[in-house]
Structure formats: structure tokens, C-alpha cells
Tab-separated table of C-alpha atoms in Angstrom:
chain	number	residue	atom	x	y	z
O	1	MET	CA	11.612	-8.458	-6.782
O	2	ARG	CA	9.026	-5.808	-6.390
O	3	VAL	CA	9.837	-2.858	-8.858
O	4	LEU	CA	8.353	0.381	-8.967
O	5	LEU	CA	8.592	2.242	-12.247
O	6	LEU	CA	8.113	6.005	-12.545
O	7	GLY	CA	8.295	7.440	-16.132
O	8	ALA	CA	7.717	4.493	-18.253
O	9	ASP	CA	6.054	6.386	-21.112
O	10	GLY	CA	9.225	8.077	-21.903
O	11	PHE	CA	12.100	7.499	-24.465
O	12	ILE	CA	13.978	5.182	-21.729
O	13	GLY	CA	11.338	4.359	-19.412
O	14	ARG	CA	9.706	2.738	-22.172
O	15	ARG	CA	12.838	0.106	-23.146
O	16	VAL	CA	13.024	-0.184	-19.403
O	17	ALA	CA	9.445	-1.566	-18.659
O	18	ASP	CA	9.750	-3.480	-21.891
O	19	ARG	CA	12.863	-5.347	-20.404
O	20	LEU	CA	11.185	-5.635	-16.987
O	21	LEU	CA	8.068	-7.127	-17.958
O	22	THR	CA	9.566	-9.852	-19.601
O	23	GLU	CA	11.351	-10.963	-16.157
O	24	PRO	CA	9.461	-13.493	-14.075
O	25	ASP	CA	10.981	-12.795	-11.093
O	26	LEU	CA	9.807	-9.189	-11.095
O	27	GLN	CA	6.605	-7.769	-10.087
O	28	VAL	CA	6.382	-4.559	-11.659
O	29	THR	CA	4.003	-1.532	-11.041
O	30	VAL	CA	4.192	1.540	-13.238
O	31	LEU	CA	3.526	4.712	-11.724
O	32	GLY	CA	2.436	7.734	-13.903
O	33	ARG	CA	0.072	10.560	-15.450
O	34	ARG	CA	-1.451	8.642	-18.098
O	35	ASP	CA	-4.505	6.130	-17.778
O	36	SER	CA	-2.074	3.002	-18.916
O	37	ALA	CA	-0.274	3.454	-15.815
O	38	ASP	CA	-1.151	1.157	-12.887
O	39	ILE	CA	-1.092	3.885	-10.658
O	40	ARG	CA	-2.307	7.697	-11.874
O	41	PHE	CA	0.476	10.128	-9.999
O	42	ASP	CA	2.005	13.335	-11.320
O	43	LEU	CA	5.236	14.007	-9.607
O	44	THR	CA	5.476	17.094	-10.631
O	45	ALA	CA	2.227	18.488	-8.561
O	46	GLY	CA	1.927	15.717	-6.198
O	47	SER	CA	3.165	15.668	-2.721
O	48	PRO	CA	5.598	13.689	-1.064
O	49	GLY	CA	2.918	12.446	1.532
O	50	ALA	CA	0.743	10.886	-1.157
O	51	LEU	CA	3.401	9.575	-2.921
O	52	SER	CA	4.711	7.702	0.246
O	53	ARG	CA	1.165	6.289	0.541
O	54	PHE	CA	1.300	4.609	-3.152
O	55	LEU	CA	4.556	3.080	-1.779
O	56	ASP	CA	3.631	1.711	1.088
O	57	ALA	CA	0.806	0.249	-0.696
O	58	VAL	CA	2.645	-1.473	-3.189
O	59	ALA	CA	5.807	-1.886	-1.056
O	60	PRO	CA	8.846	-2.123	-3.743
O	61	GLN	CA	12.054	-3.434	-3.294
O	62	VAL	CA	13.350	-1.125	-5.813
O	63	VAL	CA	12.166	2.505	-7.208
O	64	ILE	CA	13.117	3.074	-10.720
O	65	ASN	CA	13.151	6.734	-12.016
O	66	CYS	CA	12.977	7.141	-15.558
O	67	ALA	CA	10.689	10.253	-15.426
O	68	GLY	CA	11.799	13.843	-16.213
O	69	ALA	CA	11.659	16.402	-18.832
O	70	THR	CA	14.698	16.978	-21.971
O	71	TYR	CA	12.447	19.532	-23.789
O	72	GLY	CA	10.417	22.732	-22.192
O	73	SER	CA	11.103	25.957	-20.813
O	74	SER	CA	13.402	26.235	-17.639
O	75	ARG	CA	10.269	26.097	-15.044
O	76	THR	CA	9.101	22.877	-16.938
O	77	LEU	CA	12.761	21.428	-16.911
O	78	ILE	CA	12.989	22.569	-13.050
O	79	ARG	CA	9.435	20.959	-12.104
O	80	SER	CA	10.064	17.776	-14.039
O	81	ASN	CA	14.004	17.183	-13.304
O	82	THR	CA	14.436	18.854	-9.699
O	83	LEU	CA	11.193	19.450	-7.899
O	84	ALA	CA	10.019	15.677	-9.035
O	85	VAL	CA	13.031	14.032	-7.542
O	86	ALA	CA	12.827	15.830	-4.218
O	87	THR	CA	9.218	14.560	-3.964
O	88	VAL	CA	10.389	11.170	-4.966
O	89	CYS	CA	13.605	10.979	-2.626
O	90	GLU	CA	10.970	12.495	0.473
O	91	ALA	CA	8.582	9.938	-0.118
O	92	ILE	CA	10.807	6.882	0.024
O	93	ARG	CA	12.273	8.137	3.117
O	94	ARG	CA	8.562	8.743	4.797
O	95	SER	CA	7.762	5.137	3.571
O	96	ARG	CA	7.740	2.426	5.960
O	97	GLU	CA	10.475	0.253	4.152
O	98	PRO	CA	12.234	2.627	2.119
O	99	ALA	CA	13.258	1.055	-1.523
O	100	ARG	CA	16.469	1.505	-3.140
O	101	LEU	CA	16.234	4.281	-5.883
O	102	VAL	CA	17.877	4.033	-9.292
O	103	HIS	CA	17.701	7.358	-10.806
O	104	ILE	CA	18.614	8.195	-14.420
O	105	GLY	CA	20.563	11.346	-14.686
O	106	SER	CA	22.226	12.895	-17.963
O	107	ALA	CA	25.834	13.539	-19.247
O	108	ALA	CA	24.315	17.128	-20.092
O	109	GLU	CA	25.421	17.564	-16.029
O	110	TYR	CA	28.904	17.467	-17.001
O	111	GLY	CA	29.159	20.341	-19.511
O	112	PRO	CA	32.032	21.161	-21.624
O	113	MET	CA	34.923	19.065	-21.060
O	114	GLN	CA	38.785	18.571	-22.569
O	115	PRO	CA	38.566	17.408	-26.025
O	116	GLY	CA	40.304	13.751	-26.208
O	117	ALA	CA	39.531	12.557	-22.714
O	118	PRO	CA	37.175	10.479	-21.356
O	119	ILE	CA	34.639	11.832	-18.305
O	120	GLY	CA	35.234	9.796	-15.019
O	121	GLU	CA	32.374	10.030	-12.185
O	122	GLY	CA	34.531	12.173	-10.432
O	123	THR	CA	34.647	15.049	-12.683
O	124	GLU	CA	33.658	18.378	-11.427
O	125	PRO	CA	30.383	18.900	-13.227
O	126	ARG	CA	29.913	22.468	-15.318
O	127	PRO	CA	26.810	22.281	-16.930
O	128	VAL	CA	25.789	24.697	-19.208
O	129	GLY	CA	21.659	25.419	-19.912
O	130	PRO	CA	18.685	24.976	-17.808
O	131	TYR	CA	18.282	21.018	-18.669
O	132	GLY	CA	21.972	19.899	-17.620
O	133	VAL	CA	21.473	22.323	-14.276
O	134	SER	CA	18.314	20.879	-13.587
O	135	LYS	CA	19.407	17.328	-14.065
O	136	LEU	CA	22.588	17.845	-11.944
O	137	ALA	CA	20.362	19.618	-9.087
O	138	GLY	CA	17.770	16.065	-9.196
O	139	THR	CA	21.211	14.041	-9.068
O	140	GLU	CA	22.746	16.073	-6.016
O	141	LEU	CA	19.225	15.384	-4.260
O	142	VAL	CA	19.589	11.684	-4.790
O	143	LEU	CA	22.872	11.783	-3.543
O	144	ALA	CA	22.323	13.545	-0.575
O	145	SER	CA	19.274	11.978	0.330
O	146	GLY	CA	20.849	9.535	2.578
O	147	LEU	CA	18.900	6.763	0.387
O	148	ASP	CA	20.527	3.340	-0.907
O	149	ALA	CA	21.006	5.101	-4.489
O	150	ALA	CA	22.483	4.707	-7.736
O	151	VAL	CA	22.720	7.856	-10.561
O	152	LEU	CA	23.067	6.231	-13.675
O	153	ARG	CA	24.577	9.402	-15.798
O	154	VAL	CA	23.144	8.291	-19.468
O	155	PHE	CA	24.937	9.991	-22.321
O	156	ASP	CA	23.816	10.272	-25.683
O	157	VAL	CA	21.070	7.909	-26.304
O	158	VAL	CA	20.008	6.962	-29.763
O	159	GLY	CA	17.540	3.999	-30.926
O	160	PRO	CA	14.071	3.183	-31.604
O	161	GLY	CA	11.281	5.320	-30.407
O	162	ALA	CA	14.265	8.151	-30.657
O	163	PRO	CA	12.154	11.788	-29.866
O	164	PRO	CA	11.507	13.882	-32.854
O	165	ALA	CA	13.023	16.605	-31.392
O	166	SER	CA	16.089	14.770	-30.745
O	167	LEU	CA	19.420	14.735	-33.412
O	168	PHE	CA	18.563	11.506	-34.983
O	169	GLY	CA	14.659	11.501	-34.351
O	170	ARG	CA	15.115	14.804	-36.641
O	171	LEU	CA	17.305	13.681	-38.736
O	172	ALA	CA	15.401	10.174	-39.834
O	173	ASP	CA	11.819	12.270	-39.568
O	174	GLY	CA	13.926	14.762	-42.131
O	175	LEU	CA	15.057	12.061	-44.640
O	176	ARG	CA	11.621	10.211	-44.431
O	177	ARG	CA	9.669	13.584	-45.558
O	178	ALA	CA	12.865	14.069	-48.464
O	179	LEU	CA	12.187	10.633	-49.788
O	180	VAL	CA	8.806	10.987	-49.836
O	181	HIS	CA	8.407	14.448	-51.416
O	182	ASP	CA	11.772	13.818	-53.964
O	183	GLU	CA	13.451	16.519	-51.971
O	184	LEU	CA	17.332	17.005	-52.614
O	185	GLN	CA	18.468	18.422	-49.464
O	186	VAL	CA	17.666	17.748	-45.468
O	187	ARG	CA	18.530	20.530	-42.837
O	188	MET	CA	20.260	20.009	-39.699
O	189	PRO	CA	22.175	22.013	-37.079
O	190	ASP	CA	26.168	21.525	-36.681
O	191	LEU	CA	26.871	18.133	-36.245
O	192	SER	CA	30.980	18.857	-35.551
O	193	GLY	CA	30.498	17.806	-31.874
O	194	TYR	CA	31.799	14.559	-30.790
O	195	ARG	CA	29.437	12.530	-28.708
O	196	ASP	CA	29.290	9.037	-26.768
O	197	PHE	CA	26.159	7.192	-28.330
O	198	VAL	CA	24.435	4.372	-26.413
O	199	ASP	CA	21.526	2.341	-27.261
O	200	VAL	CA	18.487	2.790	-25.418
O	201	ARG	CA	18.118	-1.073	-25.391
O	202	ASP	CA	21.687	-1.215	-23.390
O	203	VAL	CA	20.556	1.711	-21.089
O	204	ALA	CA	17.794	-0.366	-20.042
O	205	ARG	CA	19.891	-3.469	-19.377
O	206	ALA	CA	21.917	-1.087	-17.802
O	207	VAL	CA	19.025	0.069	-15.555
O	208	GLN	CA	18.148	-3.546	-14.525
O	209	ALA	CA	21.788	-4.276	-13.747
O	210	ALA	CA	21.551	-1.479	-11.300
O	211	ALA	CA	18.317	-2.166	-9.852
O	212	VAL	CA	19.613	-5.762	-8.386
O	213	SER	CA	23.037	-4.515	-7.615
O	214	ALA	CA	24.568	-3.124	-4.317
O	215	ALA	CA	26.195	-0.154	-6.202
O	216	THR	CA	25.436	3.523	-5.210
O	217	GLY	CA	26.514	6.652	-5.988
O	218	VAL	CA	27.144	8.159	-10.157
O	219	ILE	CA	27.729	5.511	-12.749
O	220	ASN	CA	28.358	6.906	-16.160
O	221	ILE	CA	26.166	4.526	-18.773
O	222	GLY	CA	27.787	4.965	-22.261
O	223	SER	CA	29.800	3.346	-25.420
O	224	GLY	CA	33.132	4.784	-24.046
O	225	HIS	CA	34.197	5.954	-27.232
O	226	ALA	CA	33.310	9.448	-28.794
O	227	VAL	CA	31.810	9.761	-32.264
O	228	ARG	CA	31.993	12.669	-34.308
O	229	ALA	CA	27.781	13.332	-34.720
O	230	ARG	CA	28.276	14.164	-38.442
O	231	ASP	CA	30.008	10.371	-39.146
O	232	ALA	CA	26.788	9.145	-36.811
O	233	ALA	CA	24.649	11.108	-39.214
O	234	HIS	CA	26.004	9.668	-42.204
O	235	LEU	CA	25.231	6.255	-40.952
O	236	LEU	CA	21.385	6.938	-40.604
O	237	VAL	CA	21.549	8.575	-44.059
O	238	ARG	CA	23.179	5.472	-45.820
O	239	ALA	CA	20.754	3.188	-44.136
O	240	SER	CA	17.888	5.492	-45.498
O	241	GLY	CA	19.431	5.307	-48.989
O	242	PHE	CA	18.947	9.149	-49.194
O	243	GLU	CA	21.437	10.224	-51.883
O	244	GLY	CA	20.860	14.267	-51.543
O	245	ILE	CA	22.606	16.674	-49.398
O	246	VAL	CA	22.774	17.206	-45.694
O	247	ALA	CA	23.069	20.848	-45.123
O	248	GLU	CA	24.314	21.817	-41.457
O	249	ASP	CA	23.292	25.122	-40.139
O	250	GLY	CA	26.036	27.719	-41.004
O	251	ARG	CA	28.216	25.211	-42.512
O	252	PRO	CA	28.591	23.925	-45.909
O	253	ALA	CA	26.182	21.379	-47.087
O	254	LEU	CA	28.059	17.703	-47.372
O	255	VAL	CA	27.259	16.113	-50.804
O	256	PRO	CA	27.052	12.248	-51.509
O	257	SER	CA	29.758	11.225	-53.637
O	258	GLN	CA	29.859	8.081	-56.163
O	259	GLY	CA	31.507	5.873	-53.862
O	260	GLY	CA	28.999	6.840	-51.105
O	261	GLU	CA	30.767	8.976	-48.877
O	262	HIS	CA	30.418	12.648	-48.521
O	263	HIS	CA	32.488	15.771	-49.432
O	264	ARG	CA	32.600	19.410	-48.510
O	265	VAL	CA	31.124	22.133	-50.882
O	266	GLY	CA	33.671	25.364	-49.952
O	267	GLU	CA	35.520	25.680	-46.834
O	268	PRO	CA	33.864	24.807	-43.468
O	269	ARG	CA	33.129	27.522	-41.208
O	270	PRO	CA	33.448	26.774	-37.950
O	271	LEU	CA	30.849	27.297	-35.106
O	272	PRO	CA	31.102	27.839	-31.364
O	273	GLU	CA	29.593	24.823	-29.733
O	274	PRO	CA	29.145	24.712	-25.616
O	275	VAL	CA	30.097	21.092	-25.579
O	276	PRO	CA	32.235	19.704	-28.285
O	277	TRP	CA	33.345	16.696	-26.781
O	278	ARG	CA	31.515	13.946	-24.800
O	279	GLN	CA	33.126	10.491	-24.038
O	280	ALA	CA	32.180	8.015	-21.109
O	281	ASP	CA	34.409	6.708	-18.688
O	282	VAL	CA	32.499	3.664	-18.243
O	283	ARG	CA	34.823	1.377	-16.035
O	284	THR	CA	32.414	2.055	-13.029
O	285	ALA	CA	29.587	0.287	-15.258
O	286	ARG	CA	31.912	-2.481	-16.019
O	287	ASP	CA	32.933	-3.342	-12.637
O	288	ARG	CA	30.251	-2.514	-10.706
O	289	LEU	CA	27.498	-3.346	-12.749
O	290	GLY	CA	29.111	-6.109	-14.884
O	291	TRP	CA	27.802	-4.192	-17.940
O	292	ARG	CA	28.989	-3.545	-21.506
O	293	THR	CA	27.287	-2.079	-24.457
O	294	GLN	CA	25.889	-4.839	-26.739
O	295	VAL	CA	24.235	-3.174	-29.675
O	296	PRO	CA	26.712	-1.071	-32.236
O	297	LEU	CA	25.656	2.673	-33.363
O	298	GLU	CA	25.315	1.319	-36.970
O	299	GLU	CA	22.538	-1.062	-35.904
O	300	SER	CA	20.965	1.018	-33.654
O	301	LEU	CA	20.512	4.006	-36.400
O	302	GLY	CA	19.701	1.492	-38.432
O	303	ASP	CA	16.847	0.699	-36.486
O	304	VAL	CA	15.907	4.495	-35.954
O	305	TRP	CA	15.410	4.409	-39.976
O	306	LEU	CA	13.800	1.152	-39.973
O	307	GLU	CA	11.049	2.372	-37.139
O	308	THR	CA	10.809	5.855	-38.985
O	309	ALA	CA	10.348	4.521	-42.657
O	310	CYS	CA	7.248	2.161	-41.098
O	311	ARG	CA	5.458	5.289	-39.714
O	312	VAL	CA	2.498	6.158	-41.313
């Protein structure tokens, strides 16, 4: 099967590329802005007509879109997560043999939800902030395109290669610096929210499953479990061997006790969070893709630390 992969240089895209390139039955062509791509093309600046000509040359049966931006100005997010998606959809429609499209969405499209309940694909999205809005707009473009398309609405991705600006990328870098410089404190934002963490390698497996399936529409990709971010952070701290304090912005510090657990100093001061709860209902992924997570959170965060610790 011929596959055109967009966004192979990103956190998810790199793992998708690694997985697809090991499959002998797949012919993978990478399109992107960097010299390492098989086809140089900027989705935020190129026209649908130009992209459709590349599609006709490659004749992919599946286009996998992992391209996009997680951080940046509102303008950057809209160009990368909305306008670029419009270009992809229009180019596929114009091509001689329109390919199936597998697009990476985000749980940020849902916005705040009722704590304690899993989020199903039929839930009305109410994103907060430019990132969630731009991703939802991209999803809506895919769903309205008339293409054979699936949107994988991915929840909170962790694992090796986590960007430095991400929650656990930031924590791992902070722990590494603290250990190198004998510092006793690492500062983090508030970690009281609950998140559905899914390893990036499991996400890559879901993308591959979606590429060869007939499933269409939105499909949640997550672990199906909500974990307090603070508890997940403790797993990473434990993997690092750091014995100092993790101080959350606006909250008392967490101090390790002799038993390796943590306790609070003083009374907690609750901070408002726009999205305090996130948990995926993953029955659609299980039933339509035959997909389940395989990498436990502790292993995933341990691998984040191993990669960070080895970084020169």
C-alpha cells in the first residue's frame, strides 16, 4: 500500500514514520518542509493545486496528516492546524484518485468536561484557547470534506521524544538540570488536573490501524483512564532518582518523605483550571480499529527520563 506521510518531523509523526517504515508491505513517501523529506512542501504556504500534483505523482492510497502546531501565536496555530488542513483536503479532492485521509486531531477540541465521566466522540466540543479552536476547525474541515477520512482525536501524548515545552518534557529537563547542578527544587505549573495519558508509540499503532481500516469519523485515542497529573509527575520523579522538591506554581511544594511518597507543606490553595478533567471513552477505537494501549504509563515516563538523561 502506498502511503503519503505529512508531518514526519513532529513528536507523533516521527513515531508514525518509524512504525510505517518497518512494514514491508507499505511504500511510504514523506512530504514536509525539511531537507529530510522525500518531497519538499510547506502546507501552510503551498496551494492545493501544487499539492494535488504531488499526490498525482505519488498516487497514495492513504494520506496520513500528522502535521500541525501545538505551541505558538494564534496566527501560527490557525495556519498550521486549520488552513493547512484545508489545503490537504482540497488537494486530495482534486487529485486523480482521491486517497483515504487519516488526520490527527486533539482532545483539546473537547474543552472542559464534567469530572468523573469518560468523553465520547459524540460529545459537543467546546474548546478553550486558540490551539483547541484551531484543531477543532481542522477536524470540521476533514469531516465536511466528503473524503474517506478518519480523525484520531488523540488525548495527552507522552513518551520518549516529548517536546521540551510539553508537561513531562519540561519536568524531565528540570529534573536533569537539578541533578546536574545539585539543585533541590524543580518548579512546575499546577498539576492538579486529571489527564488521559497515552504513549506516543501506542498512538503510532492506532494511526497504522486506522490507515488500513474502513473506519471513518472521529475516533478517540487514549488509555481510557484519568490520572492526576501530579501522580504521573511522581512516576517521572521516581524514575529520575531526584530527592528534592517539586514546587507547583501557586501551590505548596511537594517534599519527598523517607518512604519515597510525597506530602504537602501547608494547605493547598486551589487554582482555577479551564480543563480539570480529561478521560477518553475508547470503545470506538477498540471496536472499529481493534486497538488497545500496550505501554503502561510508568514505562512511558521512564523512557522519557532515559532519553532525557542520555541527552548531551
